[in-house]
XYZ file of N, CA and C in Angstrom:
765
model
N -25.641 59.623 56.563
C -24.932 58.074 55.949
C -25.448 57.702 55.093
N -26.912 57.674 55.024
C -27.816 57.201 54.214
C -27.627 57.382 52.728
N -27.214 58.791 52.534
C -27.422 59.703 51.362
C -25.672 59.267 50.739
N -24.793 58.684 51.397
C -23.881 58.643 51.319
C -23.772 57.128 50.457
N -24.581 56.282 51.050
C -24.859 54.914 50.620
C -25.619 54.791 49.103
N -26.676 55.610 49.478
C -27.371 56.006 48.249
C -26.545 56.243 46.719
N -25.589 57.206 47.102
C -24.366 57.891 45.807
C -23.831 56.491 45.288
N -23.178 55.735 46.674
C -22.545 54.748 46.282
C -23.156 53.612 45.171
N -24.649 53.488 45.563
C -25.182 52.225 44.491
C -25.577 52.923 43.550
N -25.928 54.288 42.989
C -25.856 54.925 42.322
C -24.693 54.633 41.272
N -23.242 54.891 41.646
C -21.829 55.172 41.057
C -22.004 53.588 40.788
N -22.508 52.497 41.261
C -22.174 51.187 41.026
C -22.842 50.867 39.699
N -24.287 51.016 39.641
C -25.140 51.039 38.332
C -24.719 51.839 37.319
N -24.190 53.104 37.604
C -23.217 53.670 36.203
C -22.387 52.753 35.773
N -21.457 52.380 36.845
C -20.131 51.408 36.298
C -20.919 50.295 35.325
N -21.787 49.713 36.168
C -22.183 48.374 35.451
C -23.091 48.500 33.921
N -23.571 49.820 34.053
C -24.250 50.399 32.730
C -23.131 50.671 31.589
N -22.244 51.225 31.988
C -20.815 51.586 31.277
C -20.310 50.175 30.535
N -20.243 49.551 31.462
C -19.241 48.199 31.162
C -20.315 47.225 29.999
N -21.462 47.226 30.335
C -22.746 46.756 29.375
C -22.495 47.120 28.024
N -22.597 48.638 27.918
C -22.364 49.236 26.606
C -21.046 48.978 26.084
N -20.269 48.914 26.583
C -18.568 48.494 25.996
C -18.633 47.163 25.515
N -19.301 46.481 26.460
C -19.546 45.023 26.000
C -20.278 44.729 24.711
N -21.513 45.320 24.718
C -22.450 45.506 23.436
C -21.779 45.998 22.131
N -20.668 47.093 22.500
C -19.911 47.660 21.206
C -18.884 46.544 20.705
N -18.278 45.958 21.732
C -17.239 44.837 21.714
C -17.726 43.652 20.553
N -18.689 43.190 21.159
C -19.654 42.290 20.527
C -20.230 42.418 18.853
N -20.616 43.625 18.735
C -21.063 44.323 17.388
C -20.013 44.313 16.862
N -18.769 44.641 17.206
C -17.479 44.647 16.206
C -17.241 43.455 15.986
N -16.985 42.514 16.968
C -16.787 40.888 16.722
C -17.853 40.512 15.554
N -19.112 41.137 15.437
C -20.045 40.595 14.736
C -19.493 40.636 13.142
N -19.154 42.336 13.167
C -18.993 42.681 11.933
C -17.558 42.041 11.344
N -16.613 41.812 12.178
C -15.486 41.258 11.510
C -15.959 40.256 11.066
N -16.454 39.281 11.857
C -17.142 37.803 11.313
C -17.755 37.798 9.987
N -18.478 38.854 9.971
C -19.425 39.025 8.805
C -18.459 39.423 7.532
N -17.480 40.138 7.715
C -16.803 40.354 6.555
C -15.875 39.171 6.206
N -15.433 38.560 7.363
C -14.625 37.253 7.168
C -15.292 36.237 6.298
N -16.758 36.067 6.552
C -17.890 35.045 6.006
C -17.916 35.293 4.571
N -18.167 36.877 4.452
C -18.148 37.162 2.990
C -16.920 36.940 2.264
N -16.049 37.056 2.740
C -14.668 36.980 2.049
C -14.347 35.333 1.691
N -14.539 34.334 2.462
C -14.756 33.162 2.468
C -15.951 32.714 1.431
N -16.958 33.320 1.551
C -17.892 32.842 0.331
C -17.460 33.152 -1.070
N -16.500 34.380 -1.093
C -16.099 34.824 -2.277
C -15.066 33.826 -2.958
N -14.335 33.432 -2.117
C -13.458 32.295 -2.535
C -14.021 31.060 -3.003
N -14.895 30.398 -1.845
C -15.211 29.322 -2.045
C -16.537 29.307 -3.405
N -17.517 30.117 -3.392
C -18.129 30.131 -4.202
C -17.857 29.800 -5.307
N -16.911 30.625 -5.969
C -16.576 30.245 -7.615
C -15.927 28.747 -7.412
N -15.158 28.406 -6.684
C -14.722 26.926 -6.419
C -15.675 25.780 -6.321
N -16.726 26.165 -5.627
C -17.853 25.213 -5.681
C -18.529 25.116 -6.751
N -18.809 26.226 -7.596
C -19.513 26.318 -9.030
C -18.623 25.391 -9.995
N -17.005 25.643 -9.611
C -16.579 25.114 -10.717
C -16.694 23.430 -10.365
N -16.591 22.901 -9.342
C -16.456 21.274 -8.771
C -17.737 20.829 -9.241
N -19.159 21.801 -9.326
C -20.046 20.909 -9.756
C -20.248 20.942 -11.202
N -19.612 21.939 -12.057
C -19.279 21.665 -13.712
C -18.481 20.585 -13.950
N -17.456 20.330 -12.772
C -16.358 19.351 -13.461
C -16.977 17.934 -13.237
N -17.802 17.972 -12.275
C -18.786 16.783 -11.732
C -19.439 16.404 -12.707
N -20.163 17.637 -13.208
C -21.439 17.024 -14.437
C -20.415 16.820 -15.887
N -19.206 17.270 -15.967
C -18.707 16.491 -17.158
C -18.049 15.104 -16.875
N -17.682 15.195 -15.748
C -17.204 13.344 -15.438
C -18.462 12.815 -15.621
N -19.654 13.201 -15.161
C -21.054 12.184 -15.246
C -21.234 12.271 -16.753
N -21.093 13.098 -17.574
C -21.295 12.912 -19.004
C -20.616 12.056 -19.496
N -19.365 12.258 -19.286
C -18.148 11.272 -19.925
C -18.508 9.827 -19.578
N -18.561 9.546 -18.094
C -19.166 8.007 -17.698
C -20.300 7.861 -18.475
N -21.276 8.356 -18.760
C -22.651 8.094 -19.644
C -22.333 7.945 -21.141
N -21.504 8.591 -21.655
C -20.852 8.394 -22.863
C -20.196 7.202 -23.226
N -19.196 6.866 -22.267
C -18.331 5.788 -22.365
C -19.434 4.561 -22.050
N -20.341 4.582 -21.514
C -21.262 3.249 -21.317
C -22.088 3.096 -22.673
N -22.519 4.408 -23.160
C -23.016 4.224 -24.371
C -22.395 3.797 -25.187
N -21.068 3.783 -25.420
C -20.298 3.233 -26.489
C -19.845 1.902 -26.251
N -20.141 1.611 -25.059
C -19.852 0.139 -24.627
C -20.913 -0.864 -25.401
N -22.276 -0.164 -24.861
C -23.140 -0.671 -25.409
C -23.566 -1.096 -26.940
N -22.744 0.320 -27.380
C -22.845 0.273 -29.072
C -21.622 -0.771 -29.697
N -20.830 -1.441 -28.641
C -20.008 -2.396 -29.347
C -18.823 -1.836 -29.102
N -18.485 -0.557 -28.570
C -17.027 -0.281 -28.747
C -16.178 -1.088 -27.367
N -15.127 -1.296 -27.600
C -14.201 -1.822 -26.619
C -13.992 -1.352 -25.498
N -14.660 -0.700 -24.763
C -14.647 -0.379 -23.278
C -15.414 -1.350 -22.434
N -14.120 -1.827 -21.623
C -14.701 -2.727 -20.396
C -15.716 -1.686 -19.441
N -16.161 -2.584 -18.920
C -17.159 -1.930 -17.791
C -17.426 -3.103 -16.609
N -17.806 -2.756 -15.481
C -18.278 -3.323 -14.417
C -19.329 -2.669 -13.484
N -20.069 -3.313 -12.932
C -21.227 -2.899 -12.295
C -20.466 -2.666 -10.492
N -20.051 -1.704 -10.118
C -19.157 -1.709 -8.911
C -20.170 -1.435 -7.506
N -19.714 -2.412 -6.588
C -20.602 -2.406 -5.656
C -21.611 -3.650 -5.577
N -21.586 -4.360 -6.502
C -22.607 -5.501 -6.655
C -21.617 -6.864 -6.498
N -22.388 -7.794 -5.587
C -21.740 -9.008 -5.383
C -21.582 -9.968 -6.543
N -20.631 -10.773 -6.591
C -20.462 -11.843 -7.735
C -21.693 -12.815 -7.450
N -22.690 -12.239 -8.585
C -23.361 -13.667 -8.448
C -22.869 -14.987 -8.790
N -21.914 -15.379 -9.656
C -21.399 -16.490 -9.811
C -20.855 -17.157 -8.389
N -20.164 -16.452 -7.888
C -19.678 -16.706 -6.325
C -20.713 -17.261 -5.559
N -21.615 -16.216 -5.165
C -22.974 -16.757 -4.669
C -23.469 -18.152 -4.794
N -23.735 -18.237 -6.131
C -24.435 -19.412 -6.758
C -23.096 -20.752 -6.108
N -21.878 -20.530 -6.425
C -21.036 -21.602 -6.349
C -20.780 -22.027 -5.033
N -21.287 -21.038 -3.829
C -20.964 -21.233 -2.412
C -22.512 -21.882 -1.856
N -23.189 -22.013 -2.752
C -24.760 -22.653 -2.280
C -25.747 -21.863 -1.568
N -25.382 -20.270 -1.856
C -26.184 -19.386 -1.098
C -27.668 -19.115 -1.678
N -28.699 -19.353 -1.084
C -29.967 -19.330 -1.628
C -30.226 -17.765 -1.973
N -31.708 -17.358 -2.668
C -31.635 -16.171 -3.000
C -32.140 -15.810 -1.932
N -32.764 -16.350 -0.563
C -32.998 -15.569 0.888
C -31.380 -15.007 1.436
N -30.545 -15.959 1.240
C -29.167 -15.805 1.949
C -28.505 -14.801 1.137
N -28.618 -14.408 -0.061
C -27.792 -13.791 -0.908
C -28.944 -12.429 -0.614
N -29.848 -12.218 -0.509
C -30.684 -11.230 -0.332
C -30.395 -10.477 1.121
N -30.190 -11.353 2.278
C -29.834 -10.766 3.266
C -28.356 -10.136 3.091
N -27.551 -10.411 2.222
C -26.120 -9.778 1.957
C -26.582 -8.288 1.297
N -27.443 -8.335 0.117
C -27.524 -7.430 -0.916
C -28.779 -7.636 -1.569
N -29.464 -6.247 -1.452
C -30.636 -6.386 -2.346
C -31.966 -6.875 -2.003
N -31.998 -7.397 -0.418
C -33.016 -8.024 -0.073
C -34.098 -6.744 0.516
N -35.412 -6.984 0.117
C -36.065 -5.996 0.630
C -37.321 -6.296 1.362
N -37.773 -5.770 2.374
C -39.284 -6.066 3.189
C -40.079 -4.899 3.082
N -41.499 -5.156 3.033
C -42.340 -3.888 3.192
C -42.284 -3.465 4.339
N -42.320 -1.730 4.907
C -42.698 -1.117 6.200
C -44.101 -1.436 6.260
N -44.603 -0.404 7.381
C -45.977 -0.414 7.862
C -46.892 0.206 6.701
N -46.392 0.938 5.870
C -46.978 1.261 4.729
C -47.012 0.767 3.371
N -46.369 -0.443 3.572
C -46.310 -1.600 2.350
C -45.194 -0.782 1.415
N -44.202 0.058 1.777
C -43.094 0.498 0.946
C -41.920 -0.374 1.268
N -41.370 -0.848 0.143
C -40.342 -1.865 0.123
C -38.943 -1.102 0.637
N -38.147 -1.634 1.788
C -36.985 -1.186 2.426
C -35.917 -1.842 2.196
N -34.844 -1.558 1.793
C -33.675 -2.366 2.123
C -33.158 -3.085 3.296
N -33.226 -4.213 3.435
C -32.954 -4.757 4.706
C -31.651 -5.407 4.874
N -31.006 -5.241 3.816
C -29.868 -6.170 3.584
C -28.649 -5.685 4.167
N -27.456 -6.257 4.418
C -26.195 -5.943 4.862
C -25.647 -4.697 4.373
N -25.617 -4.996 2.982
C -24.658 -3.791 2.242
C -25.629 -2.606 1.850
N -27.010 -2.681 1.935
C -27.694 -1.845 1.810
C -27.860 -0.582 2.990
N -27.129 -0.996 4.360
C -26.762 -0.597 5.471
C -25.943 0.649 5.277
N -26.116 1.892 5.034
C -24.827 2.709 5.124
C -23.836 2.809 6.488
N -24.355 2.880 7.547
C -23.821 2.106 8.719
C -22.716 1.014 9.002
N -22.795 0.166 7.631
C -21.962 -1.106 7.718
C -20.897 -0.527 7.196
N -19.627 -0.714 7.759
C -18.357 -0.386 7.473
C -17.272 -1.504 7.825
N -17.054 -2.338 6.916
C -16.118 -3.732 7.398
C -14.728 -3.626 7.292
N -14.306 -2.241 7.217
C -13.130 -1.794 6.916
C -12.409 -0.626 7.552
N -11.170 -0.623 7.959
C -10.785 0.828 8.169
C -10.591 1.605 7.463
N -10.915 2.750 7.227
C -11.399 3.758 6.230
C -9.655 4.571 6.211
N -8.606 4.373 7.222
C -7.274 4.870 6.865
C -6.487 3.701 6.637
N -6.654 2.841 7.443
C -5.427 1.624 7.003
C -6.112 0.396 5.933
N -7.347 0.460 5.944
C -7.999 -0.565 5.042
C -8.061 -2.252 5.600
N -7.655 -2.280 7.035
C -7.733 -3.297 7.779
C -9.099 -3.924 7.833
N -9.389 -5.407 7.971
C -10.848 -5.668 8.235
C -11.167 -5.459 9.427
N -12.385 -5.219 9.458
C -13.028 -4.944 10.863
C -14.061 -6.019 10.852
N -14.045 -7.398 11.476
C -14.840 -8.556 11.283
C -16.036 -8.552 12.356
N -15.836 -7.320 13.096
C -16.815 -7.156 14.266
C -17.938 -6.125 13.869
N -17.727 -5.691 12.481
C -18.589 -4.431 11.944
C -20.351 -5.249 11.685
N -21.040 -4.677 12.183
C -22.700 -5.033 11.793
C -23.431 -4.260 10.974
N -24.220 -4.881 10.445
C -25.220 -4.088 9.590
C -26.509 -4.922 9.018
N -27.348 -4.229 8.622
C -28.455 -4.862 8.119
C -29.566 -4.905 9.359
N -30.976 -5.397 8.788
C -31.766 -5.690 9.874
C -31.578 -6.773 11.067
N -30.647 -7.687 10.354
C -30.340 -8.822 11.467
C -29.217 -8.344 12.215
N -28.556 -7.226 11.621
C -27.246 -6.949 12.474
C -26.265 -8.151 12.303
N -26.076 -8.482 11.086
C -25.075 -9.486 10.951
C -23.862 -8.846 10.936
N -22.824 -9.826 11.404
C -21.244 -9.284 11.456
C -20.510 -9.770 10.406
N -19.589 -9.014 9.875
C -18.693 -9.812 8.889
C -18.387 -11.216 9.040
N -17.711 -11.374 10.625
C -17.367 -12.687 11.152
C -18.482 -13.614 10.898
N -19.472 -13.269 11.227
C -20.734 -14.307 11.004
C -20.894 -14.813 9.429
N -20.496 -13.557 8.454
C -20.767 -14.125 7.261
C -19.527 -14.974 6.744
N -18.742 -14.506 7.124
C -17.510 -15.642 7.010
C -17.679 -17.059 7.342
N -18.201 -17.445 8.738
C -18.678 -18.478 9.295
C -19.920 -19.253 8.628
N -20.707 -18.352 8.141
C -21.710 -18.877 7.479
C -21.764 -19.282 6.340
N -20.701 -18.336 5.301
C -20.729 -18.553 3.850
C -19.301 -18.766 3.600
N -18.259 -18.682 4.046
C -17.010 -18.897 3.580
C -16.409 -17.598 3.571
N -15.029 -17.672 3.352
C -14.142 -16.221 3.471
C -13.967 -15.762 1.990
N -14.348 -16.354 1.113
C -14.525 -15.630 -0.273
C -15.503 -14.793 -0.487
N -16.800 -15.219 0.238
C -17.939 -14.468 0.025
C -17.791 -13.254 1.249
N -17.242 -13.462 2.586
C -17.191 -12.574 3.245
C -16.091 -11.502 2.603
N -14.980 -11.652 2.073
C -14.059 -10.724 1.091
C -14.750 -10.047 0.025
N -15.845 -10.926 -0.550
C -16.513 -10.113 -1.652
C -17.293 -9.223 -1.295
N -17.962 -9.440 -0.033
C -18.897 -8.367 0.894
C -18.055 -6.986 0.855
N -16.704 -7.173 1.570
C -15.919 -6.224 1.945
C -15.542 -5.445 0.511
N -15.307 -5.984 -0.489
C -14.899 -5.477 -1.714
C -16.352 -4.472 -2.115
N -17.479 -4.932 -1.890
C -18.620 -4.428 -2.543
C -18.821 -3.556 -1.800
N -18.340 -3.199 -0.221
C -18.790 -2.156 0.689
C -17.910 -1.110 0.368
N -16.377 -1.330 0.037
C -15.527 -0.359 -0.335
C -16.179 0.402 -1.810
N -16.593 -0.353 -2.634
C -17.109 0.193 -3.861
C -18.350 1.316 -3.872
N -19.112 0.508 -3.082
C -20.196 0.945 -2.574
C -20.190 2.707 -2.142
N -19.207 2.511 -0.815
C -18.703 3.827 -0.169
C -18.213 4.851 -1.126
N -17.427 4.400 -2.049
C -16.959 5.279 -3.270
C -17.460 5.494 -4.361
N -18.200 4.837 -5.022
C -18.812 5.302 -6.206
C -20.609 5.244 -6.173
N -21.060 4.807 -5.034
C -22.536 4.879 -5.006
C -22.978 4.842 -3.261
N -22.494 5.808 -2.586
C -22.687 5.605 -1.281
C -24.300 5.999 -0.664
N -25.056 6.873 -1.572
C -26.301 7.314 -1.184
C -27.020 6.218 -1.429
N -27.234 5.857 -2.733
C -28.321 4.556 -3.215
C -27.950 3.286 -2.658
N -26.434 3.105 -2.702
C -25.817 1.530 -2.293
C -26.524 0.280 -2.946
N -26.660 0.435 -4.411
C -27.248 -0.893 -5.125
C -26.239 -0.874 -6.194
N -25.452 -0.324 -6.591
C -24.144 -0.503 -7.340
C -24.238 0.417 -8.742
N -23.223 0.666 -9.047
C -23.549 1.680 -10.361
C -22.618 0.740 -11.395
N -22.838 0.877 -12.636
C -22.127 0.369 -14.192
C -21.110 1.567 -14.180
N -19.768 0.882 -14.461
C -18.698 1.982 -14.467
C -17.836 1.452 -15.930
N -17.206 2.546 -16.393
C -15.928 1.999 -17.218
C -14.865 1.436 -16.404
N -14.429 0.319 -16.669
C -13.488 -0.477 -15.720
C -12.167 -0.687 -16.068
N -10.931 -0.510 -15.188
C -9.652 -0.700 -15.367
C -9.645 -1.920 -14.990
N -9.426 -3.240 -15.304
C -9.536 -4.450 -14.736
C -8.119 -4.669 -14.173
N -6.877 -4.248 -14.708
C -5.627 -4.443 -14.226
C -5.475 -3.494 -12.918
N -5.717 -2.353 -12.861
C -5.841 -1.514 -11.571
C -7.107 -1.357 -10.803
N -8.033 -2.398 -11.053
C -9.136 -2.413 -10.201
C -9.787 -1.025 -9.925
N -10.069 -0.134 -10.927
C -10.811 1.101 -10.615
C -11.162 1.611 -11.838
N -12.043 3.009 -11.671
C -12.788 3.385 -13.067
C -11.562 3.929 -13.953
N -11.942 3.621 -15.278
C -11.337 4.101 -16.176
C -11.696 5.875 -16.243
N -10.295 6.190 -16.377
C -10.526 7.957 -16.559
C -11.210 8.521 -18.074
N -11.587 9.542 -18.072
C -11.856 9.892 -19.769
C -10.723 9.840 -20.696
N -9.690 10.163 -20.149
C -8.541 10.232 -21.421
C -8.333 8.324 -21.781
N -8.345 7.795 -21.013
C -8.331 6.407 -20.888
C -9.545 5.907 -22.128
N -10.747 6.162 -21.812
C -11.919 5.795 -22.441
C -11.364 6.200 -23.989
N -11.170 7.368 -23.955
C -10.663 8.077 -25.427
C -9.855 7.059 -26.066
N -8.745 6.946 -25.346
C -7.514 6.280 -25.771
C -8.048 4.868 -26.541
N -8.842 4.314 -25.822
C -9.607 2.885 -26.196
C -10.126 3.098 -27.463
N -11.165 4.112 -27.764
C -12.276 4.148 -28.795
C -11.135 5.201 -29.997
N -9.923 5.327 -29.558
C -9.176 6.251 -30.662
C -8.267 4.549 -31.323
N -8.163 3.753 -30.263
C -7.660 2.176 -30.768
C -8.360 1.770 -31.560
N -9.725 1.754 -30.878
C -10.727 0.975 -32.004
C -11.045 1.845 -33.463
N -11.009 3.001 -33.166
C -11.431 3.530 -34.583
C -10.079 3.237 -35.481
N -8.784 3.103 -35.039
C -7.962 3.139 -35.979
C -8.033 1.571 -36.722
N -8.348 0.791 -35.619
C -8.435 -0.705 -35.890
C -9.820 -0.937 -36.802
N -10.690 0.137 -36.894
C -11.849 -0.434 -37.744
C -11.372 0.333 -39.349
N -10.615 0.677 -39.550
C -10.119 0.830 -40.786
C -8.978 -0.214 -41.742
N -8.757 -1.194 -40.877
C -8.627 -2.391 -41.698
C -9.454 -3.192 -41.859
N -9.155 -3.994 -43.201
C -10.256 -4.428 -44.185
C -10.784 -5.572 -43.138
N -12.390 -5.626 -43.548
C -12.867 -6.682 -42.651
C -13.531 -6.193 -41.615
N -13.401 -5.091 -41.188
C -14.031 -4.648 -39.673
C -15.104 -3.461 -40.341
N -16.182 -3.413 -39.448
C -17.466 -2.821 -39.994
C -17.202 -1.575 -38.992
N -17.630 -0.426 -39.496
C -17.555 0.947 -38.586
C -19.083 0.941 -37.847
N -18.755 1.254 -36.617
C -20.347 1.361 -36.044
C -20.707 2.851 -35.732
N -22.147 3.264 -36.439
C -22.386 4.734 -35.788
C -22.539 4.800 -34.357
N -21.810 5.379 -33.667
C -22.621 5.430 -32.202
C -23.638 6.401 -32.085
N -23.909 7.129 -33.100
C -24.971 8.020 -33.154
C -26.450 7.591 -33.160
N -26.252 6.598 -33.723
C -27.541 5.407 -34.151
C -27.907 4.818 -33.020
N -27.305 4.797 -31.858
C -27.344 3.834 -30.712
C -28.107 4.474 -29.876
N -28.977 3.788 -29.095
C -30.135 4.224 -28.273
C -29.178 4.614 -26.797
N -30.102 5.106 -25.881
C -29.796 5.368 -24.515
C -29.119 4.236 -24.103
N -28.083 4.336 -22.922
C -27.502 3.030 -22.573
C -28.527 2.074 -21.597
N -29.668 2.664 -21.050
C -30.517 1.890 -20.138
C -31.307 1.387 -21.049
N -31.530 1.681 -22.215
C -32.520 0.886 -23.527
C -31.533 -0.021 -24.296
N -30.188 0.292 -24.326
C -29.543 -0.726 -25.223
C -29.440 -2.102 -25.058
N -29.672 -2.641 -26.208
C -29.217 -4.093 -25.877
C -28.089 -4.184 -25.813
N -27.435 -5.636 -25.059
C -26.115 -6.140 -24.816
C -25.431 -6.608 -26.271
N -24.717 -6.128 -26.841
C -24.165 -6.808 -28.086
C -24.136 -8.446 -27.859
N -24.263 -9.393 -28.613
C -23.748 -10.887 -28.072
C -22.230 -10.948 -28.358
N -22.133 -11.849 -27.515
C -20.535 -11.928 -27.100
C -19.732 -11.008 -26.227
N -20.705 -9.998 -25.698
C -19.770 -9.296 -24.715
C -19.912 -9.611 -23.531
N -20.592 -10.608 -22.798
C -20.876 -10.864 -21.590
C -19.577 -11.371 -20.959
N -18.909 -12.107 -21.984
C -17.507 -12.839 -21.888
C -16.364 -11.903 -21.202
N -16.428 -10.932 -21.789
C -15.459 -9.736 -21.399
C -15.907 -9.033 -20.237
N -16.889 -9.040 -19.781
C -17.071 -8.394 -18.308
C -16.975 -8.808 -16.937
N -16.737 -8.192 -16.443
C -15.883 -8.591 -14.871
C -16.816 -8.964 -13.952
N -18.169 -8.625 -14.056
C -19.006 -8.950 -13.321
C -20.645 -9.581 -14.316
N -21.261 -10.352 -13.277
C -22.173 -11.033 -13.901
C -23.296 -10.018 -13.860
N -23.261 -8.797 -13.293
C -24.134 -7.804 -13.114
C -24.382 -6.669 -14.506
N -22.959 -6.660 -15.085
C -22.649 -5.960 -16.359
C -23.678 -6.259 -17.415
N -23.928 -5.322 -17.922
C -25.053 -5.446 -18.812
C -26.435 -4.428 -18.636
N -27.260 -5.038 -19.594
C -28.791 -4.665 -19.612
C -29.548 -4.971 -18.608
N -29.290 -5.977 -17.923
C -29.939 -6.552 -16.742
C -29.727 -5.907 -15.878
N -28.650 -4.922 -15.417
C -28.396 -4.157 -14.398
C -29.490 -3.174 -14.095
N -30.110 -2.641 -14.953
C -31.112 -1.641 -14.830
C -32.367 -2.130 -14.113
N -32.390 -3.335 -14.180
C -33.680 -4.219 -13.395
C -33.744 -4.519 -11.734
N -34.626 -4.470 -11.187
C -34.315 -5.010 -10.028
C -33.573 -5.965 -9.827
N -33.080 -6.324 -8.155
C -32.253 -6.799 -7.896
C -33.272 -8.464 -8.178
N -32.425 -9.685 -8.546
C -33.160 -10.781 -8.144
C -33.264 -11.403 -7.030
N -32.397 -10.898 -5.638
C -32.572 -11.315 -4.939
C -33.798 -10.808 -3.890
N -34.827 -11.752 -3.098
C -35.558 -11.420 -2.273
C -35.579 -11.840 -0.892
N -35.948 -11.301 0.035
C -35.879 -11.812 1.443
C -37.431 -12.300 1.592
């Protein structure tokens, strides 16, 4: 009787061993299938990603050229997207500390390195619904965890709406740095000018320069946009008080 029982145990072990081998074989086959699928996807995505990067570099180069042309006196309107309207802040009586708590305010950490503690400097501050665009008055951010509703109660609705505008522009154009970026700007449609539109503006200006009494500007003689001075009279055409050479300097706000 004992021998029979032992044989039964050996049979069960044999069956179990065979089942494990089949499972290993099946898993290896699935792994190979997944590897082939991954290689196929990489063959599809690789060139697409490379093309995306190349197109992004072209867009960045076109943007820089448009800004350089603007600083050289061409009629390309610009705006620093993602920056609060300084004139609005002053007209509503905000102190530098108040404005700094909304944007650009910095405090040193334990190592003495300045850290942005402002509301708009917080990437987690999202005062609007991304799908519907509805305002989220309870959204909080910054070191003080200010809410949009508290901003409205303390500084007024116009300031609160300007904060929302800045948050949207930062998320779209400068999500990582969150300090604002100067762009060629379409005032009527409130968006960045496309390269073709910038070229159209430059063509119109070039044709206009052929009229008597107008002097042609050699854009090749202009310096880099960061070092170029703003031509006199240009500030009146800008939609933001931050647009211009001063934008490249640190924020005037301090906490």
